[in-house]
């Protein structure tokens, strides 16, 4: 059974700092990995999707990497801003359709002005 | 741009009552999903559907039922509410073909308390 773990559970940083969120998964037979952002009282917003054949994806100040063989992914946030404060979740899928996601418990990020 | 719309946003139920959580999407997505999220936890898949008339169980289907009569709608039914079903419920949708997977789009959730 696939298990997804995210470390740390919570992180507080000053504005402007670069930071890394970690995600690990036990079964390396994944088809893709996704990073989501969740704001309080809201649903999830997809940030980045990495196919199993890819090593990384970038969007603005966000960069996600994937090392499938070691079962690890990182989300790098450059020059953090207070607006980045949210919970970040990673999820993996075994299906080519990207359905049936298995989620980690999330990292709650606070960026202090 | 409505996206994925869930109703109601909040609900309190008594043990043993039943209710239906509504979900509709206007993006013509073929896949739809129901998740639950308990406090401090990630999301767990309850049921999903790959198209109208086709549904399948996820990780935690017990105590729930779904139907998918149209592409747009995917209601989730609780028949006999139990305190363990207190949670936040999220509906999501995506467009998927073999070898082509798109991110899932989420609604804002239904916060359900069973007392």
CSV table of C-alpha atoms in Angstrom, one decimal:
chain,number,residue,atom,x,y,z
A,1,UNK,CA,0.0,0.0,0.0
A,2,UNK,CA,1.3,3.4,-1.0
A,3,UNK,CA,2.2,5.8,1.9
A,4,UNK,CA,3.1,9.4,1.4
A,5,UNK,CA,4.9,11.3,4.1
A,6,UNK,CA,5.6,15.0,4.2
A,7,UNK,CA,8.2,16.6,6.4
A,8,UNK,CA,8.1,19.0,8.2
A,9,UNK,CA,4.5,19.1,9.3
A,10,UNK,CA,4.8,22.8,10.0
A,11,UNK,CA,7.3,25.5,9.0
A,12,UNK,CA,7.6,29.1,9.9
A,13,UNK,CA,10.1,31.4,8.0
A,14,UNK,CA,10.8,35.1,7.6
A,15,UNK,CA,9.8,36.8,4.4
A,16,UNK,CA,12.4,36.5,1.6
A,17,UNK,CA,13.8,33.2,2.6
A,18,UNK,CA,14.2,30.3,0.2
A,19,UNK,CA,12.7,27.1,1.5
A,20,UNK,CA,12.3,23.4,0.7
A,21,UNK,CA,9.3,21.1,1.5
A,22,UNK,CA,9.8,17.4,1.4
A,23,UNK,CA,7.6,14.5,0.2
A,24,UNK,CA,8.5,10.8,0.3
A,25,UNK,CA,6.5,7.8,-0.9
A,26,UNK,CA,7.0,4.1,-0.3
A,27,UNK,CA,6.1,2.6,-3.7
A,28,UNK,CA,8.2,4.0,-6.5
A,29,UNK,CA,5.8,2.6,-9.2
A,30,UNK,CA,4.1,5.9,-9.7
A,31,UNK,CA,2.9,7.6,-12.9
A,32,UNK,CA,2.9,11.1,-11.6
A,33,UNK,CA,3.3,13.3,-8.6
A,34,UNK,CA,1.4,16.5,-7.9
A,35,UNK,CA,1.9,19.4,-5.5
A,36,UNK,CA,-1.2,21.2,-4.3
A,37,UNK,CA,-1.8,24.3,-2.2
A,38,UNK,CA,-4.6,24.6,0.3
A,39,UNK,CA,-5.7,27.9,1.8
A,40,UNK,CA,-7.8,27.8,5.1
A,41,UNK,CA,-11.4,26.9,4.4
A,42,UNK,CA,-10.8,26.3,0.7
A,43,UNK,CA,-10.2,23.5,-1.6
A,44,UNK,CA,-6.9,22.5,-3.2
A,45,UNK,CA,-5.2,24.3,-6.0
A,46,UNK,CA,-2.8,22.4,-8.3
A,47,UNK,CA,0.7,23.9,-8.4
A,48,UNK,CA,2.8,21.5,-10.3
A,49,UNK,CA,2.4,18.1,-11.9
A,50,UNK,CA,5.5,16.0,-12.6
A,51,UNK,CA,5.3,12.9,-14.8
A,52,UNK,CA,7.3,9.9,-13.7
A,53,UNK,CA,9.6,10.4,-16.7
A,54,UNK,CA,10.5,13.9,-15.7
A,55,UNK,CA,13.0,15.1,-13.1
A,56,UNK,CA,11.5,18.6,-12.4
A,57,UNK,CA,8.9,21.2,-13.2
A,58,UNK,CA,9.0,24.9,-12.7
A,59,UNK,CA,6.3,27.6,-12.3
A,60,UNK,CA,7.4,31.1,-11.4
A,61,UNK,CA,9.1,30.9,-8.0
A,62,UNK,CA,8.2,27.3,-7.5
A,63,UNK,CA,10.4,24.3,-8.5
A,64,UNK,CA,9.4,20.7,-7.9
A,65,UNK,CA,11.9,17.8,-8.3
A,66,UNK,CA,11.2,14.1,-8.5
A,67,UNK,CA,13.6,11.2,-7.7
A,68,UNK,CA,11.4,8.2,-8.4
A,69,UNK,CA,14.0,5.6,-7.6
A,70,UNK,CA,14.5,6.9,-4.1
A,71,UNK,CA,10.8,7.8,-3.6
A,72,UNK,CA,11.3,11.5,-3.0
A,73,UNK,CA,10.1,14.8,-4.2
A,74,UNK,CA,10.9,18.4,-3.1
A,75,UNK,CA,9.1,21.6,-3.6
A,76,UNK,CA,11.4,24.6,-3.6
A,77,UNK,CA,9.9,28.1,-3.0
A,78,UNK,CA,12.2,31.0,-3.8
A,79,UNK,CA,12.0,34.4,-2.1
A,80,UNK,CA,9.0,33.5,0.0
A,81,UNK,CA,6.2,36.0,0.6
A,82,UNK,CA,3.5,36.2,3.2
A,83,UNK,CA,1.0,35.3,0.5
A,84,UNK,CA,2.7,31.9,0.2
A,85,UNK,CA,1.4,31.0,3.7
A,86,UNK,CA,-0.8,27.9,3.2
A,87,UNK,CA,-0.8,24.2,3.5
A,88,UNK,CA,1.1,22.3,0.8
A,89,UNK,CA,0.2,18.8,-0.1
A,90,UNK,CA,1.8,16.3,-2.3
A,91,UNK,CA,0.0,13.4,-3.9
A,92,UNK,CA,1.1,10.4,-6.1
A,93,UNK,CA,-0.8,8.3,-8.6
A,94,UNK,CA,-0.2,4.8,-10.1
A,95,UNK,CA,-2.7,5.3,-12.9
A,96,UNK,CA,-1.9,6.7,-16.3
A,97,UNK,CA,-5.1,8.7,-16.0
A,98,UNK,CA,-3.7,10.5,-12.9
A,99,UNK,CA,-6.7,9.4,-10.9
A,100,UNK,CA,-6.7,7.7,-7.5
A,101,UNK,CA,-4.3,10.0,-5.8
A,102,UNK,CA,-2.7,9.1,-2.5
A,103,UNK,CA,-2.0,12.3,-0.5
A,104,UNK,CA,0.5,13.2,2.2
A,105,UNK,CA,-0.7,15.0,5.3
A,106,UNK,CA,0.7,18.3,4.2
A,107,UNK,CA,3.2,20.9,5.4
A,108,UNK,CA,1.6,24.1,7.0
A,109,UNK,CA,3.8,27.0,5.9
A,110,UNK,CA,3.8,30.4,7.6
A,111,UNK,CA,5.8,33.2,6.0
A,112,UNK,CA,6.2,36.1,8.4
A,113,UNK,CA,6.5,39.7,7.2
B,1,UNK,CA,-15.9,30.5,-14.2
B,2,UNK,CA,-17.7,28.3,-11.8
B,3,UNK,CA,-15.4,25.3,-12.0
B,4,UNK,CA,-16.4,22.7,-9.3
B,5,UNK,CA,-19.4,23.8,-7.2
B,6,UNK,CA,-20.3,22.0,-3.9
B,7,UNK,CA,-23.4,22.5,-1.9
B,8,UNK,CA,-24.1,22.9,1.0
B,9,UNK,CA,-21.0,24.5,2.5
B,10,UNK,CA,-21.8,23.5,6.0
B,11,UNK,CA,-24.2,21.0,7.6
B,12,UNK,CA,-24.9,19.5,11.0
B,13,UNK,CA,-26.6,16.2,11.0
B,14,UNK,CA,-27.9,14.0,13.8
B,15,UNK,CA,-26.8,10.4,14.1
B,16,UNK,CA,-28.8,8.1,11.8
B,17,UNK,CA,-30.0,10.9,9.4
B,18,UNK,CA,-29.2,10.8,5.7
B,19,UNK,CA,-28.2,13.5,3.3
B,20,UNK,CA,-26.8,14.1,-0.1
B,21,UNK,CA,-23.8,16.3,-0.8
B,22,UNK,CA,-24.1,17.9,-4.2
B,23,UNK,CA,-21.2,18.4,-6.7
B,24,UNK,CA,-21.4,19.8,-10.2
B,25,UNK,CA,-18.7,20.8,-12.7
B,26,UNK,CA,-18.9,22.9,-15.8
B,27,UNK,CA,-15.6,22.0,-17.4
B,28,UNK,CA,-16.8,18.9,-19.3
B,29,UNK,CA,-14.4,16.7,-17.3
B,30,UNK,CA,-14.8,13.0,-17.7
B,31,UNK,CA,-13.4,12.1,-14.2
B,32,UNK,CA,-14.9,13.1,-10.9
B,33,UNK,CA,-13.9,12.3,-7.4
B,34,UNK,CA,-15.1,12.5,-3.8
B,35,UNK,CA,-12.5,12.9,-1.0
B,36,UNK,CA,-12.7,13.4,2.8
B,37,UNK,CA,-10.2,15.3,4.9
B,38,UNK,CA,-10.0,14.8,8.6
B,39,UNK,CA,-8.3,17.5,10.8
B,40,UNK,CA,-4.5,17.6,10.2
B,41,UNK,CA,-4.7,14.8,7.6
B,42,UNK,CA,-4.3,14.5,3.9
B,43,UNK,CA,-7.3,13.6,1.7
B,44,UNK,CA,-8.6,10.1,1.3
B,45,UNK,CA,-10.5,9.0,-1.8
B,46,UNK,CA,-14.1,7.8,-1.2
B,47,UNK,CA,-15.4,7.1,-4.7
B,48,UNK,CA,-14.6,8.2,-8.2
B,49,UNK,CA,-16.2,8.1,-11.6
B,50,UNK,CA,-14.5,7.8,-15.0
B,51,UNK,CA,-17.7,8.9,-16.9
B,52,UNK,CA,-21.5,9.0,-16.8
B,53,UNK,CA,-22.8,5.7,-15.5
B,54,UNK,CA,-19.5,4.4,-14.2
B,55,UNK,CA,-18.4,4.6,-10.6
B,56,UNK,CA,-15.8,2.8,-8.5
B,57,UNK,CA,-14.7,2.6,-4.9
B,58,UNK,CA,-11.7,4.5,-3.5
B,59,UNK,CA,-9.9,3.9,-0.3
B,60,UNK,CA,-12.7,4.6,2.2
B,61,UNK,CA,-16.1,3.9,0.6
B,62,UNK,CA,-18.0,2.3,3.5
B,63,UNK,CA,-21.0,4.3,4.6
B,64,UNK,CA,-21.3,6.2,1.3
B,65,UNK,CA,-23.0,5.8,-2.1
B,66,UNK,CA,-22.6,7.7,-5.3
B,67,UNK,CA,-24.2,7.9,-8.7
B,68,UNK,CA,-23.2,9.6,-12.0
B,69,UNK,CA,-26.1,10.0,-14.3
B,70,UNK,CA,-24.7,13.0,-16.1
B,71,UNK,CA,-21.2,14.3,-17.0
B,72,UNK,CA,-21.7,17.4,-14.8
B,73,UNK,CA,-23.1,15.9,-11.6
B,74,UNK,CA,-21.6,13.5,-9.0
B,75,UNK,CA,-23.7,13.5,-5.8
B,76,UNK,CA,-22.4,11.7,-2.6
B,77,UNK,CA,-25.0,10.2,-0.3
B,78,UNK,CA,-24.7,9.3,3.4
B,79,UNK,CA,-27.5,6.9,4.3
B,80,UNK,CA,-27.0,6.5,8.1
B,81,UNK,CA,-24.8,9.3,9.4
B,82,UNK,CA,-22.3,8.3,12.1
B,83,UNK,CA,-19.9,10.5,14.1
B,84,UNK,CA,-17.0,9.0,12.3
B,85,UNK,CA,-18.2,10.7,9.1
B,86,UNK,CA,-17.6,14.1,10.6
B,87,UNK,CA,-15.2,15.6,8.1
B,88,UNK,CA,-14.6,18.0,5.3
B,89,UNK,CA,-15.7,16.6,2.0
B,90,UNK,CA,-14.1,17.7,-1.3
B,91,UNK,CA,-15.3,17.0,-4.8
B,92,UNK,CA,-12.9,17.2,-7.7
B,93,UNK,CA,-12.8,16.7,-11.4
B,94,UNK,CA,-10.3,16.3,-14.1
B,95,UNK,CA,-9.9,15.5,-17.8
B,96,UNK,CA,-8.0,12.3,-18.4
B,97,UNK,CA,-7.1,10.0,-21.2
B,98,UNK,CA,-4.6,7.1,-21.2
B,99,UNK,CA,-1.2,8.7,-21.1
B,100,UNK,CA,-2.6,12.2,-20.7
B,101,UNK,CA,-3.3,13.3,-17.2
B,102,UNK,CA,-4.4,16.8,-16.1
B,103,UNK,CA,-4.4,18.2,-12.6
B,104,UNK,CA,-7.6,17.7,-10.6
B,105,UNK,CA,-9.8,20.8,-9.9
B,106,UNK,CA,-11.3,21.0,-6.5
B,107,UNK,CA,-14.4,22.5,-5.0
B,108,UNK,CA,-14.3,24.6,-1.8
B,109,UNK,CA,-15.6,21.7,0.3
B,110,UNK,CA,-18.6,20.8,2.5
B,111,UNK,CA,-18.0,20.9,6.3
B,112,UNK,CA,-20.1,18.2,7.8
B,113,UNK,CA,-20.6,17.6,11.6
B,114,UNK,CA,-22.6,14.6,12.9
B,115,UNK,CA,-23.7,14.9,16.5
